Amino acid sequence: MTDLAPLAMQGRSLSIQPVNQTKTWKAANEFEAMAINEMLQPMFETGEAGDDAPLGGGIGEKQFKPMLVNEIAKNMQQSGGLGLAHEIYNKMMAMQNRK
């Protein structure tokens, strides 16, 4: 029995979707942006001034900082990133072509 057999027994479709290179490339880029975001988060968590500090951003800063970090990560990825997207794309394509 293959590892797909339990899915067939549950009545799930086993149809294999054709490889979509555009969607795969987009997913690889989004994953790289997410990885950059995770690496940037600690940088923006240090040196918290607090709400009472003279230059503290208060509740607004706390709410919008994650969005700022996310946009910085996306911009970094679109400007060349770390080179992860190419490796991720190649691995995803290899996995899809094995089916």
Tab-separated table of N, CA and C in Angstrom:
chain	number	residue	atom	x	y	z
A	1	MET	N	0.839	-1.180	0.000
A	1	MET	CA	0.000	0.000	0.000
A	1	MET	C	0.887	1.247	0.000
A	2	THR	N	0.602	2.169	-0.885
A	2	THR	CA	1.385	3.405	-0.919
A	2	THR	C	0.885	4.354	0.162
A	3	ASP	N	1.636	5.422	0.372
A	3	ASP	CA	1.218	6.391	1.380
A	3	ASP	C	0.017	7.205	0.935
A	4	LEU	N	-0.405	7.096	-0.335
A	4	LEU	CA	-1.610	7.775	-0.806
A	4	LEU	C	-2.854	6.923	-0.612
A	5	ALA	N	-2.664	5.650	-0.348
A	5	ALA	CA	-3.799	4.744	-0.206
A	5	ALA	C	-4.772	5.167	0.887
A	6	PRO	N	-4.310	5.624	2.069
A	6	PRO	CA	-5.282	6.041	3.088
A	6	PRO	C	-6.184	7.180	2.613
A	7	LEU	N	-5.669	8.064	1.783
A	7	LEU	CA	-6.498	9.148	1.262
A	7	LEU	C	-7.567	8.605	0.321
A	8	ALA	N	-7.189	7.627	-0.489
A	8	ALA	CA	-8.152	7.036	-1.406
A	8	ALA	C	-9.256	6.327	-0.637
A	9	MET	N	-8.893	5.706	0.471
A	9	MET	CA	-9.880	5.009	1.284
A	9	MET	C	-10.855	5.984	1.941
A	10	GLN	N	-10.413	7.211	2.156
A	10	GLN	CA	-11.271	8.215	2.774
A	10	GLN	C	-12.117	8.933	1.735
A	11	GLY	N	-12.015	8.547	0.480
A	11	GLY	CA	-12.822	9.145	-0.570
A	11	GLY	C	-12.280	10.459	-1.097
A	12	ARG	N	-11.041	10.773	-0.800
A	12	ARG	CA	-10.454	12.017	-1.292
A	12	ARG	C	-9.916	11.811	-2.699
A	13	SER	N	-9.970	12.857	-3.473
A	13	SER	CA	-9.503	12.797	-4.850
A	13	SER	C	-7.986	12.713	-4.890
A	14	LEU	N	-7.488	11.861	-5.749
A	14	LEU	CA	-6.044	11.712	-5.903
A	14	LEU	C	-5.555	12.275	-7.233
A	15	SER	N	-6.382	13.073	-7.890
A	15	SER	CA	-5.972	13.614	-9.183
A	15	SER	C	-4.764	14.521	-8.996
A	16	ILE	N	-3.799	14.334	-9.858
A	16	ILE	CA	-2.564	15.110	-9.760
A	16	ILE	C	-2.721	16.358	-10.632
A	17	GLN	N	-2.509	17.491	-10.027
A	17	GLN	CA	-2.645	18.763	-10.720
A	17	GLN	C	-1.411	19.002	-11.586
A	18	PRO	N	-1.589	19.628	-12.765
A	18	PRO	CA	-0.431	19.953	-13.584
A	18	PRO	C	0.438	20.994	-12.874
A	19	VAL	N	1.708	20.939	-13.136
A	19	VAL	CA	2.650	21.869	-12.521
A	19	VAL	C	2.389	23.272	-13.055
A	20	ASN	N	2.203	24.218	-12.146
A	20	ASN	CA	1.999	25.608	-12.524
A	20	ASN	C	3.220	26.390	-12.066
A	21	GLN	N	4.083	26.704	-13.000
A	21	GLN	CA	5.343	27.367	-12.664
A	21	GLN	C	5.135	28.755	-12.077
A	22	THR	N	4.129	29.480	-12.553
A	22	THR	CA	3.884	30.835	-12.055
A	22	THR	C	3.473	30.798	-10.591
A	23	LYS	N	2.549	29.910	-10.251
A	23	LYS	CA	2.108	29.801	-8.854
A	23	LYS	C	3.247	29.315	-7.958
A	24	THR	N	4.045	28.411	-8.476
A	24	THR	CA	5.167	27.883	-7.697
A	24	THR	C	6.189	28.981	-7.436
A	25	TRP	N	6.483	29.793	-8.454
A	25	TRP	CA	7.438	30.898	-8.285
A	25	TRP	C	6.906	31.919	-7.280
A	26	LYS	N	5.609	32.217	-7.369
A	26	LYS	CA	4.999	33.161	-6.431
A	26	LYS	C	5.082	32.621	-5.003
A	27	ALA	N	4.802	31.348	-4.816
A	27	ALA	CA	4.867	30.742	-3.482
A	27	ALA	C	6.287	30.777	-2.936
A	28	ALA	N	7.273	30.530	-3.792
A	28	ALA	CA	8.673	30.562	-3.357
A	28	ALA	C	9.067	31.970	-2.920
A	29	ASN	N	8.621	32.984	-3.658
A	29	ASN	CA	8.919	34.371	-3.291
A	29	ASN	C	8.228	34.768	-1.995
A	30	GLU	N	6.981	34.352	-1.834
A	30	GLU	CA	6.260	34.659	-0.596
A	30	GLU	C	6.912	33.980	0.602
A	31	PHE	N	7.399	32.763	0.397
A	31	PHE	CA	8.077	32.064	1.492
A	31	PHE	C	9.368	32.784	1.871
A	32	GLU	N	10.107	33.249	0.875
A	32	GLU	CA	11.337	33.983	1.173
A	32	GLU	C	11.026	35.270	1.933
A	33	ALA	N	9.977	35.994	1.523
A	33	ALA	CA	9.593	37.218	2.226
A	33	ALA	C	9.207	36.902	3.672
A	34	MET	N	8.508	35.780	3.884
A	34	MET	CA	8.130	35.384	5.239
A	34	MET	C	9.370	35.057	6.074
A	35	ALA	N	10.357	34.388	5.461
A	35	ALA	CA	11.586	34.059	6.178
A	35	ALA	C	12.345	35.330	6.561
A	36	ILE	N	12.406	36.293	5.650
A	36	ILE	CA	13.063	37.573	5.948
A	36	ILE	C	12.317	38.289	7.067
A	37	ASN	N	10.995	38.250	7.019
A	37	ASN	CA	10.173	38.864	8.066
A	37	ASN	C	10.525	38.274	9.429
A	38	GLU	N	10.627	36.956	9.490
A	38	GLU	CA	10.951	36.296	10.759
A	38	GLU	C	12.338	36.697	11.256
A	39	MET	N	13.264	36.933	10.342
A	39	MET	CA	14.609	37.338	10.744
A	39	MET	C	14.637	38.791	11.215
A	40	LEU	N	13.753	39.623	10.671
A	40	LEU	CA	13.735	41.041	11.046
A	40	LEU	C	13.003	41.304	12.362
A	41	GLN	N	12.053	40.462	12.712
A	41	GLN	CA	11.244	40.685	13.915
A	41	GLN	C	12.080	40.994	15.160
A	42	PRO	N	13.103	40.192	15.500
A	42	PRO	CA	13.881	40.497	16.709
A	42	PRO	C	14.577	41.852	16.653
A	43	MET	N	14.963	42.289	15.459
A	43	MET	CA	15.634	43.580	15.324
A	43	MET	C	14.714	44.719	15.745
A	44	PHE	N	13.431	44.581	15.452
A	44	PHE	CA	12.481	45.637	15.787
A	44	PHE	C	11.914	45.489	17.192
A	45	GLU	N	12.203	44.393	17.871
A	45	GLU	CA	11.725	44.204	19.239
A	45	GLU	C	12.708	44.752	20.266
A	46	THR	N	13.939	44.990	19.880
A	46	THR	CA	14.933	45.493	20.817
A	46	THR	C	14.770	46.991	21.001
A	47	GLY	N	15.161	47.478	22.154
A	47	GLY	CA	15.134	48.905	22.423
A	47	GLY	C	13.754	49.499	22.519
A	48	GLU	N	12.816	48.742	23.018
A	48	GLU	CA	11.455	49.269	23.173
A	48	GLU	C	11.486	50.471	24.115
A	49	ALA	N	11.018	51.601	23.637
A	49	ALA	CA	11.019	52.818	24.441
A	49	ALA	C	9.876	52.825	25.442
A	50	GLY	N	8.813	52.138	25.130
A	50	GLY	CA	7.667	52.129	26.036
A	50	GLY	C	6.734	53.285	25.769
A	51	ASP	N	5.528	53.174	26.301
A	51	ASP	CA	4.510	54.197	26.071
A	51	ASP	C	4.838	55.519	26.749
A	52	ASP	N	5.540	55.471	27.862
A	52	ASP	CA	5.796	56.680	28.647
A	52	ASP	C	7.073	57.412	28.231
A	53	ALA	N	7.878	56.818	27.381
A	53	ALA	CA	9.131	57.450	26.969
A	53	ALA	C	8.830	58.653	26.073
A	54	PRO	N	9.734	59.628	26.036
A	54	PRO	CA	9.498	60.828	25.230
A	54	PRO	C	9.223	60.531	23.755
A	55	LEU	N	9.880	59.525	23.178
A	55	LEU	CA	9.678	59.203	21.768
A	55	LEU	C	8.952	57.875	21.580
A	56	GLY	N	8.291	57.417	22.625
A	56	GLY	CA	7.540	56.165	22.533
A	56	GLY	C	6.353	56.317	21.603
A	57	GLY	N	6.069	55.282	20.822
A	57	GLY	CA	4.997	55.350	19.837
A	57	GLY	C	3.639	54.960	20.377
A	58	GLY	N	3.605	54.460	21.593
A	58	GLY	CA	2.335	54.099	22.190
A	58	GLY	C	1.671	52.902	21.535
A	59	ILE	N	0.368	52.831	21.673
A	59	ILE	CA	-0.400	51.696	21.185
A	59	ILE	C	-0.376	51.618	19.662
A	60	GLY	N	-0.343	52.772	18.996
A	60	GLY	CA	-0.300	52.791	17.535
A	60	GLY	C	0.958	52.123	16.999
A	61	GLU	N	2.078	52.409	17.634
A	61	GLU	CA	3.337	51.793	17.208
A	61	GLU	C	3.270	50.279	17.382
A	62	LYS	N	2.716	49.838	18.486
A	62	LYS	CA	2.613	48.398	18.742
A	62	LYS	C	1.724	47.713	17.713
A	63	GLN	N	0.680	48.388	17.276
A	63	GLN	CA	-0.244	47.788	16.316
A	63	GLN	C	0.308	47.769	14.894
A	64	PHE	N	1.015	48.816	14.506
A	64	PHE	CA	1.442	48.930	13.122
A	64	PHE	C	2.861	48.439	12.861
A	65	LYS	N	3.653	48.212	13.902
A	65	LYS	CA	5.025	47.759	13.701
A	65	LYS	C	5.103	46.436	12.950
A	66	PRO	N	4.271	45.431	13.261
A	66	PRO	CA	4.350	44.182	12.483
A	66	PRO	C	4.081	44.387	10.995
A	67	MET	N	3.174	45.311	10.659
A	67	MET	CA	2.903	45.597	9.246
A	67	MET	C	4.105	46.261	8.590
A	68	LEU	N	4.761	47.154	9.315
A	68	LEU	CA	5.953	47.817	8.800
A	68	LEU	C	7.049	46.793	8.522
A	69	VAL	N	7.289	45.906	9.470
A	69	VAL	CA	8.321	44.884	9.303
A	69	VAL	C	7.978	43.982	8.119
A	70	ASN	N	6.701	43.632	7.970
A	70	ASN	CA	6.279	42.790	6.859
A	70	ASN	C	6.548	43.477	5.517
A	71	GLU	N	6.241	44.752	5.423
A	71	GLU	CA	6.475	45.489	4.175
A	71	GLU	C	7.965	45.642	3.888
A	72	ILE	N	8.764	45.842	4.917
A	72	ILE	CA	10.219	45.910	4.734
A	72	ILE	C	10.722	44.574	4.195
A	73	ALA	N	10.224	43.471	4.755
A	73	ALA	CA	10.636	42.139	4.302
A	73	ALA	C	10.244	41.910	2.842
A	74	LYS	N	9.028	42.305	2.464
A	74	LYS	CA	8.587	42.148	1.074
A	74	LYS	C	9.473	42.968	0.139
A	75	ASN	N	9.786	44.202	0.547
A	75	ASN	CA	10.631	45.073	-0.264
A	75	ASN	C	12.026	44.477	-0.421
A	76	MET	N	12.566	43.936	0.668
A	76	MET	CA	13.886	43.302	0.604
A	76	MET	C	13.858	42.119	-0.356
A	77	GLN	N	12.804	41.321	-0.292
A	77	GLN	CA	12.701	40.148	-1.153
A	77	GLN	C	12.598	40.578	-2.618
A	78	GLN	N	11.801	41.600	-2.898
A	78	GLN	CA	11.631	42.072	-4.272
A	78	GLN	C	12.897	42.727	-4.819
A	79	SER	N	13.758	43.173	-3.935
A	79	SER	CA	15.012	43.817	-4.352
A	79	SER	C	16.165	42.820	-4.471
A	80	GLY	N	15.856	41.556	-4.412
A	80	GLY	CA	16.903	40.547	-4.562
A	80	GLY	C	16.905	39.536	-3.444
A	81	GLY	N	16.405	39.932	-2.298
A	81	GLY	CA	16.279	39.014	-1.176
A	81	GLY	C	17.575	38.361	-0.758
A	82	LEU	N	17.447	37.142	-0.280
A	82	LEU	CA	18.592	36.388	0.209
A	82	LEU	C	18.978	35.256	-0.744
A	83	GLY	N	18.253	35.128	-1.830
A	83	GLY	CA	18.521	34.051	-2.764
A	83	GLY	C	17.805	32.756	-2.422
A	84	LEU	N	16.915	32.812	-1.462
A	84	LEU	CA	16.193	31.608	-1.066
A	84	LEU	C	15.132	31.202	-2.083
A	85	ALA	N	14.505	32.169	-2.728
A	85	ALA	CA	13.387	31.875	-3.625
A	85	ALA	C	13.801	30.931	-4.749
A	86	HIS	N	14.982	31.109	-5.310
A	86	HIS	CA	15.431	30.238	-6.404
A	86	HIS	C	15.586	28.797	-5.926
A	87	GLU	N	16.203	28.643	-4.761
A	87	GLU	CA	16.401	27.291	-4.223
A	87	GLU	C	15.067	26.634	-3.861
A	88	ILE	N	14.188	27.408	-3.258
A	88	ILE	CA	12.872	26.887	-2.876
A	88	ILE	C	12.081	26.509	-4.126
A	89	TYR	N	12.113	27.371	-5.129
A	89	TYR	CA	11.410	27.104	-6.393
A	89	TYR	C	11.921	25.811	-7.028
A	90	ASN	N	13.243	25.680	-7.118
A	90	ASN	CA	13.818	24.479	-7.732
A	90	ASN	C	13.400	23.218	-6.979
A	91	LYS	N	13.403	23.280	-5.670
A	91	LYS	CA	13.021	22.120	-4.859
A	91	LYS	C	11.537	21.806	-5.039
A	92	MET	N	10.687	22.836	-5.058
A	92	MET	CA	9.257	22.622	-5.243
A	92	MET	C	8.965	22.028	-6.619
A	93	MET	N	9.648	22.520	-7.646
A	93	MET	CA	9.437	21.987	-8.992
A	93	MET	C	9.886	20.532	-9.067
A	94	ALA	N	11.009	20.223	-8.443
A	94	ALA	CA	11.490	18.839	-8.442
A	94	ALA	C	10.486	17.923	-7.745
A	95	MET	N	9.918	18.392	-6.644
A	95	MET	CA	8.937	17.588	-5.917
A	95	MET	C	7.672	17.397	-6.747
A	96	GLN	N	7.237	18.432	-7.460
A	96	GLN	CA	6.030	18.331	-8.274
A	96	GLN	C	6.246	17.434	-9.484
A	97	ASN	N	7.434	17.448	-10.026
A	97	ASN	CA	7.703	16.654	-11.226
A	97	ASN	C	7.898	15.173	-10.894
A	98	ARG	N	8.148	14.850	-9.643
A	98	ARG	CA	8.316	13.458	-9.227
A	98	ARG	C	6.991	12.702	-9.250
A	99	LYS	N	5.881	13.400	-9.107
A	99	LYS	CA	4.574	12.745	-8.990
A	99	LYS	C	4.198	11.998	-10.232
